[in-house]
Coordinates of N, CA and C in Angstrom, one line a residue:
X372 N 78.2 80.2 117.0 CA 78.1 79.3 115.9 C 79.5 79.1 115.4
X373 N 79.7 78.1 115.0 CA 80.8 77.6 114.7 C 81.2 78.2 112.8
X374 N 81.8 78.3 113.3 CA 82.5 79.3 111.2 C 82.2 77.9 110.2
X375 N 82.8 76.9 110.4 CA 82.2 75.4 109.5 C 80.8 75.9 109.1
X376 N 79.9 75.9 110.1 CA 78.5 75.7 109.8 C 78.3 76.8 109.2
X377 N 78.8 78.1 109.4 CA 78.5 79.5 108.4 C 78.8 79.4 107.3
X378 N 80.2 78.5 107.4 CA 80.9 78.4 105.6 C 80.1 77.7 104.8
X379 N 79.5 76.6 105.2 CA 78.8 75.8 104.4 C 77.2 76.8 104.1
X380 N 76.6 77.1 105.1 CA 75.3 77.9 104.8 C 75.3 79.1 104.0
X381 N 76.6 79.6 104.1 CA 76.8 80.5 102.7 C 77.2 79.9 101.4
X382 N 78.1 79.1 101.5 CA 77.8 78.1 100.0 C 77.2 77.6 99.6
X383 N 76.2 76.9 100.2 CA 74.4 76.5 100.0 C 74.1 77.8 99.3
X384 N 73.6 79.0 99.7 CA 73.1 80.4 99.9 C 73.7 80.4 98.2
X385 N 75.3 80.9 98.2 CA 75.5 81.0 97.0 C 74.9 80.4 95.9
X386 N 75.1 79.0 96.2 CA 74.9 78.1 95.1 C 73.2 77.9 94.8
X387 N 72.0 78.5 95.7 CA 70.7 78.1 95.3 C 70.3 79.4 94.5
X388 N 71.4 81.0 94.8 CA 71.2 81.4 94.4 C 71.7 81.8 92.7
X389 N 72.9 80.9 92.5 CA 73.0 80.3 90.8 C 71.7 79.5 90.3
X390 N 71.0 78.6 90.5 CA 70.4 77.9 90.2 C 69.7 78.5 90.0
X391 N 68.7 80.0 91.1 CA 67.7 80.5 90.9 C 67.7 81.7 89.7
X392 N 68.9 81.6 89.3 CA 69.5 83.3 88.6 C 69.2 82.1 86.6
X393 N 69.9 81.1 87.0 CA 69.8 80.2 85.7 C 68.3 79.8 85.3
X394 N 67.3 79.7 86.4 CA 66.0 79.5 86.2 C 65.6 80.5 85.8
X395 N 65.6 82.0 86.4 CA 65.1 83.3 85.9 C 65.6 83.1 84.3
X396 N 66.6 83.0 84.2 CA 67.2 83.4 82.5 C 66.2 82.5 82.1
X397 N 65.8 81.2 82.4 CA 64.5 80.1 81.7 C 63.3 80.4 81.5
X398 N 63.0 81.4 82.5 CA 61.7 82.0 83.0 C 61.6 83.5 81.3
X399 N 63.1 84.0 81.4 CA 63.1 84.9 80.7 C 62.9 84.9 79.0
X400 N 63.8 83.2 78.8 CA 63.5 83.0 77.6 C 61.9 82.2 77.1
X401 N 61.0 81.9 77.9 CA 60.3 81.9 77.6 C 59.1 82.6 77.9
X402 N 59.3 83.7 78.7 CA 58.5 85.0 78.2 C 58.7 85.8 76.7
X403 N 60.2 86.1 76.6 CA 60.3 86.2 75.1 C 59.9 85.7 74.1
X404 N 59.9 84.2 74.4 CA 59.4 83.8 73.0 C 57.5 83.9 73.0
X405 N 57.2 83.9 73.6 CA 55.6 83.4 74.1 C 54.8 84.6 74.4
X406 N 55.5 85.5 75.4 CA 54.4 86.7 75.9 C 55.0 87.9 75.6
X407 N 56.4 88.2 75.4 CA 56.9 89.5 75.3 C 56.4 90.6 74.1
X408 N 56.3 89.5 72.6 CA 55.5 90.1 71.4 C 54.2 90.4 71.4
X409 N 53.4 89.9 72.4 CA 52.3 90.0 72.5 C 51.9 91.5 73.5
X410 N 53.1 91.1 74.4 CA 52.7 92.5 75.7 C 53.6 93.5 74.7
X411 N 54.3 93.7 73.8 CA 54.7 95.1 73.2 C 53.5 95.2 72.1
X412 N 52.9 94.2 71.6 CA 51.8 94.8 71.1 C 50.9 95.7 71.3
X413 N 51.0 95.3 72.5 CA 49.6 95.8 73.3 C 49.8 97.2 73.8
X414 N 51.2 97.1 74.5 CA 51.0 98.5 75.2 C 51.9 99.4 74.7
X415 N 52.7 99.1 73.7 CA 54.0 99.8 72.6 C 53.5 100.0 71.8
X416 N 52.0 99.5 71.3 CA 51.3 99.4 69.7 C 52.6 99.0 68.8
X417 N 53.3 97.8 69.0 CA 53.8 97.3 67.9 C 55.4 97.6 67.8
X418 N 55.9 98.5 69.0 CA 57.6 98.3 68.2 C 57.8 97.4 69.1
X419 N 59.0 97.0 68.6 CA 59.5 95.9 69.6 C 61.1 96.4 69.5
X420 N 61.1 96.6 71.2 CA 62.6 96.5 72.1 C 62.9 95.6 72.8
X421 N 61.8 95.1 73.4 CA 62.6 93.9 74.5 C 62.4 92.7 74.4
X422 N 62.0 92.7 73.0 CA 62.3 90.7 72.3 C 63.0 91.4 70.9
X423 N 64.2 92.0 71.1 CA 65.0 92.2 70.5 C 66.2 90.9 70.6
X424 N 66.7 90.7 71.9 CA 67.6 89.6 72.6 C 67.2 89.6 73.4
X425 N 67.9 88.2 74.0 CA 67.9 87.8 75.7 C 68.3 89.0 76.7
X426 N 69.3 89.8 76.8 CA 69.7 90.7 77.7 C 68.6 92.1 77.6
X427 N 67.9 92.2 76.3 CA 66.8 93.2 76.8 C 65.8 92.5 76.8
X428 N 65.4 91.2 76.6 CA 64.5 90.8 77.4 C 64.0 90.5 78.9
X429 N 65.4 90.4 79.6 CA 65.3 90.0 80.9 C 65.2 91.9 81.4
X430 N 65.7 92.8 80.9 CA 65.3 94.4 80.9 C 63.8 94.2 81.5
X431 N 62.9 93.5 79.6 CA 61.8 94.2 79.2 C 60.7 93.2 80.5
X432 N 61.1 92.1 80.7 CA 60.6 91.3 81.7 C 60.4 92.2 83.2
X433 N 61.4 92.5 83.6 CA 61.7 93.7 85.0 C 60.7 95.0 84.4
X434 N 60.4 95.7 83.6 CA 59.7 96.3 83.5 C 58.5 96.3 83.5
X435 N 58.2 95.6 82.5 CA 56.6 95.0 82.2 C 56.2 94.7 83.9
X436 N 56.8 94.3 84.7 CA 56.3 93.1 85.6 C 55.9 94.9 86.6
X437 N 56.8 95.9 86.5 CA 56.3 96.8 87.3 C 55.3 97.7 87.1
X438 N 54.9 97.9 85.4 CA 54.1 98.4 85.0 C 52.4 97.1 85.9
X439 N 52.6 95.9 85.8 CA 51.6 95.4 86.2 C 51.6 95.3 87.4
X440 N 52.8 95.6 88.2 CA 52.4 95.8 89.9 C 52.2 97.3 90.6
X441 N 52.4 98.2 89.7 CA 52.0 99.1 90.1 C 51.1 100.4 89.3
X442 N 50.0 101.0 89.9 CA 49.7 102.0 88.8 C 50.5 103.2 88.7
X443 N 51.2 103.5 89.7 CA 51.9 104.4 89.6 C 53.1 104.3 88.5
X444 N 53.4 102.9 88.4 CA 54.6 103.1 87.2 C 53.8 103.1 85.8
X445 N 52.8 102.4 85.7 CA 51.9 102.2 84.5 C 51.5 103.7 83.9
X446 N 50.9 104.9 84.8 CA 50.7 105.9 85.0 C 51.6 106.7 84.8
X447 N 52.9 106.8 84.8 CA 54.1 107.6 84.7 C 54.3 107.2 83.1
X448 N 54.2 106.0 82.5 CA 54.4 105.4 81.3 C 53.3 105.7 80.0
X449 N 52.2 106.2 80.6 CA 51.2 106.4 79.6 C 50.7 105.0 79.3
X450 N 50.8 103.8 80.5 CA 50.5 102.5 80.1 C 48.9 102.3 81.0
X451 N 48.4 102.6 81.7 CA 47.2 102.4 82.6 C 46.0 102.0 82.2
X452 N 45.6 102.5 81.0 CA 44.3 102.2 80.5 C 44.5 100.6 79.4
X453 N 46.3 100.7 78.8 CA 46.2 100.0 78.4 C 46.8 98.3 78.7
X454 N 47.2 98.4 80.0 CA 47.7 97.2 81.1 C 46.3 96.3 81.2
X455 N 45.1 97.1 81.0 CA 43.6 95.9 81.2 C 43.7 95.2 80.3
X456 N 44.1 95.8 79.0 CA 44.0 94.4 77.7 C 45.2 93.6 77.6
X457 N 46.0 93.3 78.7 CA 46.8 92.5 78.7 C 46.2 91.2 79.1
X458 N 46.3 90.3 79.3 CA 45.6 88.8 79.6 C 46.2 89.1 81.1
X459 N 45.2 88.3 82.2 CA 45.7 88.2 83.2 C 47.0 87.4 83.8
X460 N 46.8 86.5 83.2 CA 48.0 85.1 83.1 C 49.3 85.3 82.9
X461 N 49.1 86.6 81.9 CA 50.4 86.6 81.2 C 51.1 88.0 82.4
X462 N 49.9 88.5 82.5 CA 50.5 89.8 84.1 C 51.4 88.7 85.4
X463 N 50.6 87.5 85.6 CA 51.0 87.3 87.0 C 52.3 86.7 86.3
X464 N 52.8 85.7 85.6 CA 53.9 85.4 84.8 C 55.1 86.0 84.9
X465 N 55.0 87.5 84.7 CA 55.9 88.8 84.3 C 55.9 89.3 85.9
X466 N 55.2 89.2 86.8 CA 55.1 89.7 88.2 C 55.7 88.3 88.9
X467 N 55.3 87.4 88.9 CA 56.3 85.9 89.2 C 57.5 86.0 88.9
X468 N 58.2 86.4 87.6 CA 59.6 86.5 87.7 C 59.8 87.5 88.0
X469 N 59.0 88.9 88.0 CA 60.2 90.1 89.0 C 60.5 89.5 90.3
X470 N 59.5 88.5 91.0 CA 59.9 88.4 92.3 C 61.4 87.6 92.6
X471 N 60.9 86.0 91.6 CA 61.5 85.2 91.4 C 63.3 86.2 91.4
X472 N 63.3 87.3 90.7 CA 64.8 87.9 90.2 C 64.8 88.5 91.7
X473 N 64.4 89.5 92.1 CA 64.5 90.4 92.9 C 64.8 88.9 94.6
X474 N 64.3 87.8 94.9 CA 64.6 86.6 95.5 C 65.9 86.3 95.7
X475 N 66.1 86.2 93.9 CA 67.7 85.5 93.8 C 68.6 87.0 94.0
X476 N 68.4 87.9 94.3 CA 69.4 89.2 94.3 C 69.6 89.1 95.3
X477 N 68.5 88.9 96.6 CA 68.2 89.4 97.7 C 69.4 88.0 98.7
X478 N 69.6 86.4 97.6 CA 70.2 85.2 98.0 C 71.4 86.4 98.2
X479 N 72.2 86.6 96.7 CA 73.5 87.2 96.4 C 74.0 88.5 97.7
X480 N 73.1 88.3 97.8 CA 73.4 90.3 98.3 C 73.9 89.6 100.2
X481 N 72.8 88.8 100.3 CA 73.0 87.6 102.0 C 74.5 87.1 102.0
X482 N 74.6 86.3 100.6 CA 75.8 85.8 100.5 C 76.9 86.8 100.8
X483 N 77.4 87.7 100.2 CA 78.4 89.0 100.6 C 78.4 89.2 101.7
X484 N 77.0 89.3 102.5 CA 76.8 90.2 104.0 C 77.5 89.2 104.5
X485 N 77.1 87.3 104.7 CA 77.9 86.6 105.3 C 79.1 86.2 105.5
X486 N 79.9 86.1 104.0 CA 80.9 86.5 103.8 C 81.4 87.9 104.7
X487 N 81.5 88.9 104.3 CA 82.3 89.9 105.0 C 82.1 89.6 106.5
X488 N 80.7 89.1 107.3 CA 80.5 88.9 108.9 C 81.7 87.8 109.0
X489 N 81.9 86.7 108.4 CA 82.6 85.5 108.5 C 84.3 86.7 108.8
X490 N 84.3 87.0 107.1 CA 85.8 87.6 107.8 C 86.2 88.6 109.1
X491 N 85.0 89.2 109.4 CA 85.2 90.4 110.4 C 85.1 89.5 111.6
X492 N 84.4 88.2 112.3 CA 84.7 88.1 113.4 C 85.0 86.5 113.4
X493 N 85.9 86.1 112.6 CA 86.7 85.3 112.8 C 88.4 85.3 112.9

């Protein structure tokens, strides 16, 4: 394969994964304003840490989403019994952007690997 065509497919790569990192922060500010108060109600009984700001929101986002994908984290947390009274909508939401983040990491992380292949056998 010609290095042109790699250079450009990692700069694509790069760049959809800006776009997708700018959308997660979109995804993130409107979990905070909308679902984050509501899911620390529920399973924090009332304090609020991760609609404190945007940077522990996008935290409290990554969390929440694992407590609803797994019972083993829910279960470690003392969250299990109370993850059912969460609305379902607002679970898949919070499990849509862990993926959606963990996607765009997985762009970045491609990007590097190509990069360094690009410099080692050219």
């Amino acid at each position: 394969m010609n290095n042109e065509i790699v250079v450009y497919i990692t700069t694509f790569t790069w760049i959809l994964a800006c776009l997708g990192i700018f959308s997660w922060v979109g995804i993130v500010f409107y979990l905070k304003s909308k679902w984050l108060p509501l899911i620390e109600d529920i399973l924090e009984g009332g304090r609020r840490l991760y609609s404190l700001n945007i940077y522990l929101a996008g935290q409290g986002s990554l969390h929440y989403a694992t407590v609803f994908l797994s019972k083993w984290h829910a279960g470690r947390m003392n969250m299990q019994e109370k993850r059912e009274n969460v609305p379902k909508n607002a679970q898949r939401i919070f499990i849509l952007s862990f993926f959606f983040f963990m996607a765009n990491f997985v762009l970045f992380f491609s990007t590097s690997v190509l990069i360094v292949l690009i410099r080692k056998y050219s």
